Amino acid sequence: MIVALISLPLWGGLGWGFNSCSSHSSADKAARVAKQYYDYLIEGKYDAFVDGRYQPEAIPDSYRDQLIKNAKMFMGQQQIEHRGIKETRIVNVTADDNHHEANVFLTLCFGDSTVEEICVPMVERDGIWYLR
């Protein structure tokens, strides 16, 4: 079993995310949203994954397109090395409500039966959680 804490290099995005709802804690919301973004990778929805990245300003379309290509290449590499990512699981989350930030720990379950734990930094802006 492979277990490592990493933060994947993620850039860009156009400020898309999930709206918060008052029935769950900030930490729970951040964890569910982070998992959803990584599930988008598994589903091949690379644009949705990229758009989940917090950007205080708009980015050029050409840059966004490159980020989408990078996400696709990342998943292709995981297919070669581990027979792909098959599932994501929430392991833990720590949140700082004062700064509207959280660190979500996800386990990536690969097709070759290995797993990897990653730390996904999140930030909340205007009630929406984004990848940081």
N, CA, C and O of each residue as an XYZ file, in Angstrom:
528
protein
N       0.844     -1.168      0.000
C       0.000      0.000      0.000
C       0.890      1.232      0.000
O       1.830      1.337      0.789
N       0.581      2.162     -0.897
C       1.312      3.420     -0.991
C       0.515      4.483     -0.266
O      -0.667      4.673     -0.555
N       1.133      5.176      0.663
C       0.472      6.285      1.326
C       1.441      7.450      1.334
O       2.553      7.341      1.852
N       1.020      8.553      0.765
C       1.864      9.739      0.707
C       0.986     10.961      0.842
O      -0.165     10.960      0.407
N       1.521     11.993      1.438
C       0.824     13.267      1.495
C       1.433     14.165      0.447
O       2.619     14.491      0.501
N       0.611     14.565     -0.512
C       1.087     15.464     -1.546
C       0.025     16.516     -1.788
O      -1.134     16.346     -1.409
N       0.416     17.568     -2.402
C      -0.529     18.551     -2.901
C      -0.253     18.679     -4.385
O       0.813     19.146     -4.785
N      -1.203     18.269     -5.199
C      -1.017     18.308     -6.637
C      -0.934     19.742     -7.108
O      -1.634     20.601     -6.572
N      -0.095     20.030     -8.098
C      -0.035     21.387     -8.613
C      -1.293     21.697     -9.413
O      -1.537     21.102    -10.462
N      -2.071     22.615     -8.915
C      -3.316     22.992     -9.562
C      -3.296     24.487     -9.767
O      -2.982     25.249     -8.853
N      -3.631     24.902    -10.973
C      -3.630     26.323    -11.266
C      -4.886     26.675    -12.017
O      -5.528     25.815    -12.619
N      -5.230     27.928    -11.980
C      -6.276     28.443    -12.853
C      -7.674     28.228    -12.345
O      -7.880     27.812    -11.205
N      -8.616     28.507    -13.180
C     -10.016     28.337    -12.869
C     -10.768     29.631    -13.076
O     -10.175     30.707    -13.149
N     -12.051     29.519    -13.169
C     -12.872     30.687    -13.444
C     -13.883     30.944    -12.347
O     -14.902     31.590    -12.591
N     -13.626     30.455    -11.147
C     -14.495     30.773    -10.030
C     -15.783     29.975     -9.973
O     -16.791     30.482     -9.480
N     -15.783     28.747    -10.459
C     -16.952     27.898    -10.372
C     -16.821     27.048     -9.131
O     -15.710     26.641     -8.794
N     -17.886     26.769     -8.449
C     -17.813     25.926     -7.267
C     -19.199     25.519     -6.823
O     -20.175     25.672     -7.557
N     -19.271     25.002     -5.617
C     -20.536     24.578     -5.047
C     -20.957     25.588     -3.999
O     -20.133     26.057     -3.214
N     -22.208     25.917     -3.985
C     -22.716     26.814     -2.966
C     -22.788     26.087     -1.635
O     -23.100     24.898     -1.572
N     -22.499     26.810     -0.597
C     -22.588     26.259      0.741
C     -24.053     26.149      1.145
O     -24.896     26.911      0.672
N     -24.344     25.207      2.012
C     -25.687     25.148      2.592
C     -25.521     25.080      4.102
O     -24.521     24.564      4.600
N     -26.480     25.589      4.811
C     -26.314     25.776      6.251
C     -26.470     24.500      7.055
O     -26.257     24.526      8.267
N     -26.836     23.374      6.432
C     -27.101     22.160      7.198
C     -25.838     21.374      7.540
O     -25.919     20.400      8.288
N     -24.696     21.755      7.029
C     -23.459     21.038      7.305
C     -22.385     22.022      7.738
O     -22.454     23.210      7.424
N     -21.399     21.520      8.457
C     -20.299     22.381      8.888
C     -19.434     22.783      7.703
O     -19.480     22.154      6.646
N     -18.648     23.835      7.889
C     -17.727     24.289      6.842
C     -16.775     23.180      6.434
O     -16.509     22.988      5.247
N     -16.266     22.457      7.407
C     -15.321     21.379      7.111
C     -15.978     20.305      6.251
O     -15.380     19.825      5.288
N     -17.210     19.928      6.599
C     -17.924     18.913      5.817
C     -18.155     19.380      4.390
O     -17.981     18.613      3.443
N     -18.547     20.636      4.238
C     -18.793     21.178      2.900
C     -17.514     21.175      2.073
O     -17.520     20.765      0.912
N     -16.423     21.629      2.669
C     -15.142     21.661      1.955
C     -14.737     20.256      1.523
O     -14.264     20.066      0.403
N     -14.918     19.276      2.397
C     -14.544     17.895      2.081
C     -15.378     17.349      0.933
O     -14.841     16.720      0.021
N     -16.683     17.581      0.967
C     -17.549     17.074     -0.097
C     -17.219     17.726     -1.434
O     -17.233     17.061     -2.470
N     -16.923     19.016     -1.417
C     -16.604     19.717     -2.661
C     -15.261     19.242     -3.215
O     -15.140     19.004     -4.417
N     -14.247     19.102     -2.351
C     -12.943     18.610     -2.811
C     -13.089     17.232     -3.451
O     -12.529     16.973     -4.516
N     -13.839     16.357     -2.798
C     -14.067     15.021     -3.360
C     -14.744     15.127     -4.722
O     -14.375     14.418     -5.659
N     -15.739     16.014     -4.834
C     -16.442     16.164     -6.104
C     -15.499     16.609     -7.215
O     -15.579     16.101     -8.333
N     -14.608     17.551     -6.920
C     -13.660     18.007     -7.934
C     -12.791     16.848     -8.428
O     -12.564     16.707     -9.629
N     -12.308     16.019     -7.501
C     -11.486     14.885     -7.911
C     -12.322     13.805     -8.606
O     -11.817     13.087     -9.469
N     -13.589     13.692     -8.233
C     -14.470     12.779     -8.969
C     -14.650     13.258    -10.409
O     -14.787     12.442    -11.322
N     -14.652     14.581    -10.617
C     -14.702     15.101    -11.987
C     -13.521     14.594    -12.810
O     -13.678     14.270    -13.987
N     -12.344     14.524    -12.197
C     -11.188     13.973    -12.919
C     -11.464     12.540    -13.357
O     -11.221     12.174    -14.507
N     -11.969     11.743    -12.442
C     -12.257     10.340    -12.744
C     -13.270     10.244    -13.882
O     -13.163      9.371    -14.743
N     -14.244     11.137    -13.883
C     -15.312     11.127    -14.887
C     -14.877     11.743    -16.218
O     -15.634     11.727    -17.188
N     -13.650     12.287    -16.262
C     -13.174     12.917    -17.484
C     -13.704     14.325    -17.693
O     -13.627     14.856    -18.801
N     -14.235     14.930    -16.656
C     -14.761     16.295    -16.718
C     -13.654     17.267    -16.307
O     -13.735     17.926    -15.270
N     -12.628     17.336    -17.142
C     -11.432     18.106    -16.825
C     -11.724     19.600    -16.727
O     -11.114     20.295    -15.914
N     -12.639     20.097    -17.536
C     -12.994     21.507    -17.472
C     -13.623     21.859    -16.133
O     -13.336     22.919    -15.577
N     -14.477     20.986    -15.606
C     -15.100     21.227    -14.304
C     -14.048     21.209    -13.191
O     -14.118     21.998    -12.249
N     -13.076     20.301    -13.310
C     -11.991     20.256    -12.325
C     -11.195     21.556    -12.350
O     -10.940     22.147    -11.300
N     -10.806     22.001    -13.527
C     -10.018     23.225    -13.670
C     -10.818     24.438    -13.195
O     -10.268     25.334    -12.554
N     -12.091     24.466    -13.502
C     -12.916     25.609    -13.109
C     -13.146     25.676    -11.606
O     -13.601     26.697    -11.092
N     -12.836     24.600    -10.903
C     -12.959     24.590     -9.449
C     -11.790     25.235     -8.733
O     -11.799     25.334     -7.506
N     -10.796     25.672     -9.463
C      -9.604     26.312     -8.886
C      -9.890     27.785     -8.648
O     -10.375     28.484     -9.538
N      -9.587     28.252     -7.447
C      -9.822     29.656     -7.108
C      -8.864     30.564     -7.862
O      -7.648     30.374     -7.833
N      -9.428     31.540     -8.527
C      -8.675     32.590     -9.199
C      -9.368     33.904     -8.884
O     -10.550     34.061     -9.190
N      -8.667     34.845     -8.284
C      -9.309     36.133     -7.985
C      -9.641     36.926     -9.246
O     -10.486     37.821     -9.212
N      -8.981     36.604    -10.356
C      -9.230     37.289    -11.626
C      -9.389     36.240    -12.727
O      -8.925     35.107    -12.594
N     -10.040     36.628    -13.799
C     -10.217     35.732    -14.944
C      -8.861     35.425    -15.580
O      -7.936     36.236    -15.530
N      -8.766     34.245    -16.173
C      -7.538     33.855    -16.873
C      -7.849     33.763    -18.365
O      -9.002     33.562    -18.744
N      -6.831     33.906    -19.213
C      -7.059     33.790    -20.663
C      -7.537     32.382    -21.039
O      -7.145     31.396    -20.414
N      -8.378     32.306    -22.057
C      -8.884     31.012    -22.526
C      -7.762     30.053    -22.893
O      -7.865     28.851    -22.647
N      -6.680     30.582    -23.484
C      -5.568     29.716    -23.884
C      -4.907     29.070    -22.661
O      -4.478     27.918    -22.724
N      -4.824     29.804    -21.559
C      -4.254     29.269    -20.323
C      -5.188     28.212    -19.727
O      -4.733     27.158    -19.284
N      -6.483     28.494    -19.718
C      -7.465     27.538    -19.215
C      -7.401     26.249    -20.034
O      -7.435     25.153    -19.476
N      -7.310     26.383    -21.351
C      -7.203     25.208    -22.209
C      -5.971     24.372    -21.871
O      -6.034     23.143    -21.873
N      -4.857     25.033    -21.581
C      -3.634     24.320    -21.204
C      -3.810     23.595    -19.876
O      -3.312     22.481    -19.712
N      -4.509     24.207    -18.930
C      -4.772     23.568    -17.638
C      -5.642     22.325    -17.818
O      -5.433     21.311    -17.152
N      -6.603     22.409    -18.707
C      -7.451     21.250    -18.996
C      -6.605     20.126    -19.604
O      -6.758     18.960    -19.239
N      -5.713     20.483    -20.530
C      -4.815     19.485    -21.126
C      -3.915     18.861    -20.056
O      -3.660     17.657    -20.084
N      -3.439     19.674    -19.119
C      -2.590     19.160    -18.036
C      -3.352     18.157    -17.169
O      -2.807     17.117    -16.800
N      -4.603     18.463    -16.845
C      -5.419     17.550    -16.044
C      -5.619     16.233    -16.790
O      -5.544     15.158    -16.196
N      -5.873     16.324    -18.089
C      -6.056     15.132    -18.918
C      -4.770     14.300    -18.962
O      -4.816     13.073    -18.874
N      -3.627     14.972    -19.099
C      -2.341     14.264    -19.111
C      -2.071     13.600    -17.765
O      -1.561     12.481    -17.713
N      -2.414     14.290    -16.671
C      -2.242     13.721    -15.337
C      -3.029     12.416    -15.223
O      -2.512     11.414    -14.729
N      -4.272     12.431    -15.678
C      -5.090     11.221    -15.591
C      -4.563     10.129    -16.522
O      -4.641      8.946    -16.192
N      -4.037     10.507    -17.664
C      -3.421      9.535    -18.561
C      -2.216      8.872    -17.908
O      -2.016      7.664    -18.036
N      -1.425      9.663    -17.215
C      -0.261      9.125    -16.506
C      -0.686      8.163    -15.394
O      -0.051      7.131    -15.178
N      -1.761      8.510    -14.698
C      -2.258      7.615    -13.645
C      -2.755      6.295    -14.249
O      -2.633      5.238    -13.630
N      -3.308      6.368    -15.441
C      -3.755      5.147    -16.128
C      -2.559      4.257    -16.445
O      -2.622      3.040    -16.265
N      -1.480      4.855    -16.913
C      -0.263      4.102    -17.243
C       0.371      3.513    -15.986
O       0.739      2.338    -15.966
N       0.498      4.322    -14.944
C       1.224      3.895    -13.738
C       0.400      3.014    -12.803
O       0.948      2.122    -12.154
N      -0.920      3.254    -12.725
C      -1.735      2.581    -11.701
C      -3.059      2.028    -12.223
O      -3.940      1.683    -11.436
N      -3.200      1.942    -13.531
C      -4.482      1.546    -14.126
C      -5.603      2.506    -13.741
O      -6.758      2.107    -13.591
N      -5.246      3.765    -13.588
C      -6.223      4.829    -13.351
C      -6.626      4.997    -11.904
O      -6.362      4.149    -11.052
N      -7.276      6.121    -11.655
C      -7.879      6.375    -10.351
C      -9.319      5.906    -10.452
O     -10.053      6.337    -11.342
N      -9.725      5.038     -9.560
C     -11.061      4.441     -9.626
C     -12.034      5.056     -8.633
O     -13.247      5.019     -8.842
N     -11.507      5.621     -7.553
C     -12.391      6.130     -6.495
C     -11.638      7.131     -5.637
O     -10.420      7.046     -5.484
N     -12.384      8.088     -5.074
C     -11.826      8.985     -4.073
C     -12.617      8.806     -2.783
O     -13.824      8.568     -2.809
N     -11.928      8.921     -1.669
C     -12.563      8.810     -0.356
C     -12.069      9.937      0.540
O     -10.888     10.284      0.533
N     -12.980     10.495      1.302
C     -12.610     11.523      2.278
C     -12.029     10.828      3.498
O     -12.645      9.922      4.059
N     -10.835     11.256      3.907
C     -10.177     10.682      5.068
C     -10.353     11.587      6.282
O     -10.712     11.131      7.367
N     -10.097     12.868      6.081
C     -10.140     13.818      7.193
C     -10.215     15.217      6.611
O      -9.960     15.420      5.424
N     -10.560     16.163      7.436
C     -10.566     17.562      7.019
C     -10.312     18.426      8.245
O     -10.828     18.154      9.330
N      -9.523     19.455      8.062
C      -9.333     20.476      9.092
C      -9.731     21.804      8.468
O      -9.378     22.096      7.325
N     -10.467     22.602      9.225
C     -10.952     23.867      8.679
C     -10.629     25.009      9.631
O     -10.619     24.846     10.851
N     -10.369     26.152      9.048
C     -10.182     27.399      9.777
C     -11.313     28.321      9.343
O     -11.218     28.993      8.316
N     -12.386     28.347     10.134
C     -13.565     29.123      9.774
C     -13.282     30.626      9.722
O     -13.908     31.346      8.944
N     -12.357     31.096     10.532
C     -12.031     32.528     10.539
C     -11.412     32.980      9.225
O     -11.653     34.100      8.775
N     -10.613     32.111      8.607
C      -9.942     32.455      7.350
C     -10.615     31.820      6.129
O     -10.164     32.009      4.999
N     -11.692     31.069      6.361
C     -12.432     30.414      5.277
C     -11.526     29.508      4.443
O     -11.535     29.543      3.213
N     -10.747     28.699      5.156
C      -9.816     27.766      4.514
C      -9.983     26.380      5.125
O     -10.455     26.236      6.253
N      -9.594     25.375      4.371
C      -9.629     24.002      4.873
C      -8.567     23.186      4.154
O      -8.175     23.500      3.030
N      -8.116     22.149      4.811
C      -7.263     21.133      4.204
C      -8.050     19.832      4.232
O      -8.403     19.321      5.294
N      -8.314     19.312      3.047
C      -9.081     18.073      2.918
C      -8.111     16.962      2.558
O      -7.328     17.088      1.617
N      -8.169     15.883      3.306
C      -7.327     14.722      3.045
C      -8.189     13.676      2.342
O      -9.163     13.170      2.900
N      -7.809     13.368      1.113
C      -8.509     12.377      0.310
C      -7.602     11.178      0.076
O      -6.380     11.312      0.016
N      -8.201     10.025     -0.053
C      -7.488      8.845     -0.510
C      -7.891      8.598     -1.949
O      -9.076      8.515     -2.272
N      -6.891      8.482     -2.809
C      -7.115      8.101     -4.194
C      -6.915      6.594     -4.286
O      -5.855      6.082     -3.926
N      -7.919      5.891     -4.761
C      -7.855      4.438     -4.893
C      -7.613      4.109     -6.366
O      -8.417      4.453     -7.232
N      -6.507      3.446     -6.631
C      -6.086      3.166     -7.995
C      -6.537      1.791     -8.466
O      -6.874      0.917     -7.667
N      -6.534      1.626     -9.769
C      -6.933      0.366    -10.382
C      -6.016     -0.798    -10.072
O      -6.421     -1.952    -10.209
N      -4.770     -0.517     -9.652
C      -3.836     -1.588     -9.302
C      -3.879     -1.921     -7.816
O      -2.975     -2.578     -7.300
N      -4.920     -1.474     -7.128
C      -5.165     -1.747     -5.700
C      -4.282     -0.945     -4.760
O      -4.318     -1.178     -3.552
N      -3.493     -0.013     -5.266
C      -2.740      0.865     -4.378
C      -3.604      2.082     -4.055
O      -4.583      2.373     -4.742
N      -3.214      2.780     -2.994
C      -3.908      3.996     -2.589
C      -2.876      5.067     -2.292
O      -1.724      4.772     -1.974
N      -3.301      6.294     -2.400
C      -2.431      7.422     -2.080
C      -3.269      8.479     -1.380
O      -4.346      8.841     -1.853
N      -2.777      8.967     -0.263
C      -3.473     10.030      0.449
C      -2.897     11.370      0.010
O      -1.681     11.561     -0.011
N      -3.787     12.294     -0.339
C      -3.360     13.619     -0.754
C      -4.015     14.670      0.133
O      -5.081     14.443      0.706
N      -3.370     15.806      0.234
C      -3.930     16.950      0.940
C      -4.384     17.956     -0.112
O      -3.603     18.379     -0.965
N      -5.650     18.330     -0.038
C      -6.232     19.261     -0.992
C      -6.580     20.555     -0.254
O      -7.572     20.597      0.474
N      -5.782     21.606     -0.430
C      -6.109     22.886      0.210
C      -7.339     23.508     -0.464
O      -7.446     23.527     -1.690
N      -8.253     24.011      0.351
C      -9.482     24.612     -0.148
C      -9.629     26.020      0.437
O      -9.098     26.324      1.505
N     -10.359     26.864     -0.286
C     -10.647     28.221      0.184
C     -12.105     28.522     -0.158
O     -12.598     28.146     -1.222
N     -12.782     29.206      0.761
C     -14.173     29.582      0.541
C     -14.251     31.074      0.240
O     -13.712     31.901      0.976
N     -14.925     31.399     -0.844
C     -15.140     32.793     -1.218
C     -16.607     32.961     -1.582
O     -17.116     32.263     -2.459
N     -17.275     33.869     -0.922
C     -18.679     34.167     -1.199
C     -19.562     32.911     -1.131
O     -20.463     32.727     -1.949
N     -19.285     32.053     -0.140
C     -20.084     30.873      0.074
C     -19.783     29.694     -0.838
O     -20.490     28.687     -0.805
N     -18.743     29.809     -1.648
C     -18.372     28.742     -2.593
C     -16.978     28.240     -2.236
O     -16.063     29.034     -2.014
N     -16.819     26.918     -2.182
C     -15.514     26.304     -1.912
C     -14.779     26.039     -3.212
O     -15.347     25.516     -4.171
N     -13.500     26.410     -3.228
C     -12.643     26.245     -4.404
C     -11.363     25.510     -4.005
O     -10.963     25.526     -2.841
N     -10.733     24.871     -4.980
C      -9.378     24.348     -4.801
C      -8.429     25.528     -4.707
O      -8.544     26.481     -5.478
N      -7.501     25.475     -3.777
C      -6.557     26.586     -3.637
C      -5.249     26.239     -4.283
O      -4.321     27.047     -4.272
